[in-house]
Amino acid sequence: EFVPEAMNKHIDLGVEVPEHPVYVMGQTLMLSEMLKNLVENALRYTPEGGCVTVRVDDGPQRGAVALEVEDDGPGIPIGERKLVFDRFYRVLGTNQDGSGLGLAIVQETATQHKATVDIENNPRASQAGRPGTVMRVSFAPLHSVVEE
């Protein structure tokens, strides 16, 4: 779904997932909408020629299942990281279209799924000369799911 937009902006859109299935308890439609909002934001704010990576990590050192969407765009200033989850809030000076609802939907979906959302600078974005952003949604791990 996002490949045409990434190609139009010459953005390297990647996915990193474990070789084994990873499970979270949740409502599929809501989780899909949350992921869609995260990827759309990353593509919107990443400049032409940039990089966006969607990652799932369930490593034992994490203690949770993490869904990350990272970009090498302009980043989100620390002082605005809580504000971006407010409905209709827009970071000034971005000159991007949108309603300001995407991250509010992400936060609401995470809350309903007993997950947390964190925003950090992207440590891999330094090559691009911008802070970039990592949006991380952390879910409690499911220890009782068994494949049949």
mmCIF file of C-alpha atoms in Angstrom:
data_model
loop_
_atom_site.group_PDB
_atom_site.id
_atom_site.type_symbol
_atom_site.label_atom_id
_atom_site.label_comp_id
_atom_site.label_asym_id
_atom_site.label_seq_id
_atom_site.Cartn_x
_atom_site.Cartn_y
_atom_site.Cartn_z
ATOM 1 C CA GLU A 1 0.000 0.000 0.000
ATOM 2 C CA PHE A 2 2.830 2.433 0.780
ATOM 3 C CA VAL A 3 5.305 1.410 -1.914
ATOM 4 C CA PRO A 4 4.038 3.824 -4.628
ATOM 5 C CA GLU A 5 4.363 6.833 -2.312
ATOM 6 C CA ALA A 6 7.812 5.716 -1.168
ATOM 7 C CA MET A 7 8.925 5.228 -4.770
ATOM 8 C CA ASN A 8 7.597 8.658 -5.793
ATOM 9 C CA LYS A 9 9.740 10.272 -3.082
ATOM 10 C CA HIS A 10 12.695 7.899 -3.643
ATOM 11 C CA ILE A 11 12.366 6.733 -0.042
ATOM 12 C CA ASP A 12 13.908 3.424 0.960
ATOM 13 C CA LEU A 13 10.937 1.707 2.636
ATOM 14 C CA GLY A 14 12.016 -1.390 4.540
ATOM 15 C CA VAL A 15 10.616 -4.003 6.879
ATOM 16 C CA GLU A 16 12.555 -5.909 9.543
ATOM 17 C CA VAL A 17 10.730 -8.765 11.250
ATOM 18 C CA PRO A 18 11.828 -11.905 13.096
ATOM 19 C CA GLU A 19 11.816 -15.204 11.223
ATOM 20 C CA HIS A 20 9.205 -16.555 13.651
ATOM 21 C CA PRO A 21 5.599 -15.405 14.179
ATOM 22 C CA VAL A 22 5.055 -12.650 16.743
ATOM 23 C CA TYR A 23 1.704 -12.320 18.485
ATOM 24 C CA VAL A 24 -0.084 -9.521 20.290
ATOM 25 C CA MET A 25 -3.617 -9.586 21.637
ATOM 26 C CA GLY A 26 -5.722 -7.010 19.882
ATOM 27 C CA GLN A 27 -8.334 -5.910 17.423
ATOM 28 C CA THR A 28 -6.915 -6.352 13.914
ATOM 29 C CA LEU A 29 -8.649 -3.393 12.267
ATOM 30 C CA MET A 30 -7.563 -0.951 14.976
ATOM 31 C CA LEU A 31 -3.977 -2.233 14.965
ATOM 32 C CA SER A 32 -3.877 -1.973 11.164
ATOM 33 C CA GLU A 33 -5.100 1.629 11.322
ATOM 34 C CA MET A 34 -2.480 2.432 13.951
ATOM 35 C CA LEU A 35 0.309 1.018 11.767
ATOM 36 C CA LYS A 36 -1.070 2.850 8.741
ATOM 37 C CA ASN A 37 -0.967 6.175 10.606
ATOM 38 C CA LEU A 38 2.602 5.585 11.776
ATOM 39 C CA VAL A 39 3.862 4.715 8.291
ATOM 40 C CA GLU A 40 1.941 7.554 6.615
ATOM 41 C CA ASN A 41 3.466 10.064 9.047
ATOM 42 C CA ALA A 42 6.960 8.690 8.487
ATOM 43 C CA LEU A 43 6.577 8.910 4.707
ATOM 44 C CA ARG A 44 5.035 12.379 4.919
ATOM 45 C CA TYR A 45 7.858 13.892 6.965
ATOM 46 C CA THR A 46 10.820 12.026 5.474
ATOM 47 C CA PRO A 47 12.427 14.078 2.708
ATOM 48 C CA GLU A 48 13.056 12.752 -0.764
ATOM 49 C CA GLY A 49 15.826 10.169 -0.796
ATOM 50 C CA GLY A 50 15.312 9.297 2.873
ATOM 51 C CA CYS A 51 14.689 6.039 4.661
ATOM 52 C CA VAL A 52 11.686 4.605 6.556
ATOM 53 C CA THR A 53 11.875 1.248 8.322
ATOM 54 C CA VAL A 54 9.061 -0.711 9.963
ATOM 55 C CA ARG A 55 10.380 -3.140 12.566
ATOM 56 C CA VAL A 56 8.948 -5.783 14.883
ATOM 57 C CA ASP A 57 11.153 -6.813 17.799
ATOM 58 C CA ASP A 58 10.285 -9.379 20.436
ATOM 59 C CA GLY A 59 13.766 -10.073 21.738
ATOM 60 C CA PRO A 60 13.981 -11.342 25.320
ATOM 61 C CA GLN A 61 16.009 -8.284 26.367
ATOM 62 C CA ARG A 62 13.027 -6.100 25.476
ATOM 63 C CA GLY A 63 10.458 -7.860 27.695
ATOM 64 C CA ALA A 64 7.699 -6.769 25.321
ATOM 65 C CA VAL A 65 6.742 -6.897 21.672
ATOM 66 C CA ALA A 66 7.761 -3.663 20.001
ATOM 67 C CA LEU A 67 6.460 -2.237 16.754
ATOM 68 C CA GLU A 68 8.778 0.519 15.557
ATOM 69 C CA VAL A 69 8.516 2.892 12.648
ATOM 70 C CA GLU A 70 11.678 4.880 12.159
ATOM 71 C CA ASP A 71 12.533 7.593 9.683
ATOM 72 C CA ASP A 72 15.357 9.988 8.969
ATOM 73 C CA GLY A 73 13.184 13.081 8.742
ATOM 74 C CA PRO A 74 13.362 16.283 10.789
ATOM 75 C CA GLY A 75 12.449 14.602 14.084
ATOM 76 C CA ILE A 76 10.011 15.782 16.737
ATOM 77 C CA PRO A 77 11.365 18.304 19.253
ATOM 78 C CA ILE A 78 11.425 16.929 22.809
ATOM 79 C CA GLY A 79 9.087 19.692 24.022
ATOM 80 C CA GLU A 80 6.423 18.662 21.500
ATOM 81 C CA ARG A 81 6.540 14.887 21.906
ATOM 82 C CA LYS A 82 3.575 14.734 24.294
ATOM 83 C CA LEU A 83 1.641 17.370 22.358
ATOM 84 C CA VAL A 84 1.705 15.472 19.045
ATOM 85 C CA PHE A 85 -0.750 12.956 20.534
ATOM 86 C CA ASP A 86 -3.378 15.689 21.054
ATOM 87 C CA ARG A 87 -6.137 15.757 18.466
ATOM 88 C CA PHE A 88 -5.572 18.351 15.719
ATOM 89 C CA TYR A 89 -2.112 19.310 17.032
ATOM 90 C CA ARG A 90 0.385 20.089 14.294
ATOM 91 C CA VAL A 91 4.096 20.807 14.720
ATOM 92 C CA LEU A 92 4.605 24.334 13.417
ATOM 93 C CA GLY A 93 6.810 24.916 10.415
ATOM 94 C CA THR A 94 6.413 21.467 8.863
ATOM 95 C CA ASN A 95 4.369 22.672 5.867
ATOM 96 C CA GLN A 96 2.707 19.262 5.588
ATOM 97 C CA ASP A 97 -0.911 18.415 4.861
ATOM 98 C CA GLY A 98 -2.986 16.470 7.352
ATOM 99 C CA SER A 99 -5.615 16.850 10.031
ATOM 100 C CA GLY A 100 -3.433 16.269 13.080
ATOM 101 C CA LEU A 101 -5.425 13.158 14.045
ATOM 102 C CA GLY A 102 -2.983 10.392 13.080
ATOM 103 C CA LEU A 103 -0.951 10.244 16.268
ATOM 104 C CA ALA A 104 -4.058 10.784 18.411
ATOM 105 C CA ILE A 105 -5.440 7.621 16.803
ATOM 106 C CA VAL A 106 -2.141 5.827 17.447
ATOM 107 C CA GLN A 107 -2.216 6.821 21.130
ATOM 108 C CA GLU A 108 -5.871 5.853 21.589
ATOM 109 C CA THR A 109 -5.339 2.490 19.905
ATOM 110 C CA ALA A 110 -2.271 1.792 22.029
ATOM 111 C CA THR A 111 -4.149 2.714 25.211
ATOM 112 C CA GLN A 112 -7.038 0.408 24.300
ATOM 113 C CA HIS A 113 -4.513 -2.398 23.772
ATOM 114 C CA LYS A 114 -2.661 -1.697 27.036
ATOM 115 C CA ALA A 115 0.416 -0.686 25.033
ATOM 116 C CA THR A 116 2.684 2.334 25.364
ATOM 117 C CA VAL A 117 3.941 4.721 22.693
ATOM 118 C CA ASP A 118 7.381 6.295 22.910
ATOM 119 C CA ILE A 119 9.090 8.811 20.653
ATOM 120 C CA GLU A 120 12.858 8.988 20.313
ATOM 121 C CA ASN A 121 15.430 10.405 17.948
ATOM 122 C CA ASN A 122 16.548 7.840 15.393
ATOM 123 C CA PRO A 123 20.171 6.885 16.136
ATOM 124 C CA ARG A 124 20.542 5.657 12.536
ATOM 125 C CA ALA A 125 19.490 9.009 11.061
ATOM 126 C CA SER A 126 22.734 10.827 11.835
ATOM 127 C CA GLN A 127 24.019 9.893 8.366
ATOM 128 C CA ALA A 128 21.255 12.066 6.918
ATOM 129 C CA GLY A 129 22.179 15.018 9.146
ATOM 130 C CA ARG A 130 18.714 15.076 10.735
ATOM 131 C CA PRO A 131 17.538 13.641 14.076
ATOM 132 C CA GLY A 132 14.871 11.426 12.548
ATOM 133 C CA THR A 133 12.203 9.762 14.644
ATOM 134 C CA VAL A 134 11.540 6.337 16.105
ATOM 135 C CA MET A 135 7.914 5.760 17.051
ATOM 136 C CA ARG A 136 7.795 2.676 19.294
ATOM 137 C CA VAL A 137 4.606 0.922 20.375
ATOM 138 C CA SER A 138 5.332 -1.645 23.108
ATOM 139 C CA PHE A 139 2.861 -4.447 23.788
ATOM 140 C CA ALA A 140 2.931 -6.886 26.678
ATOM 141 C CA PRO A 141 4.202 -10.252 25.413
ATOM 142 C CA LEU A 142 1.870 -13.207 25.033
ATOM 143 C CA HIS A 143 3.435 -16.166 26.791
ATOM 144 C CA SER A 144 0.538 -18.570 26.366
ATOM 145 C CA VAL A 145 0.112 -18.600 22.572
ATOM 146 C CA VAL A 146 0.988 -21.989 21.132
ATOM 147 C CA GLU A 147 1.004 -22.805 17.428
ATOM 148 C CA GLU A 148 -0.872 -25.924 16.437
#
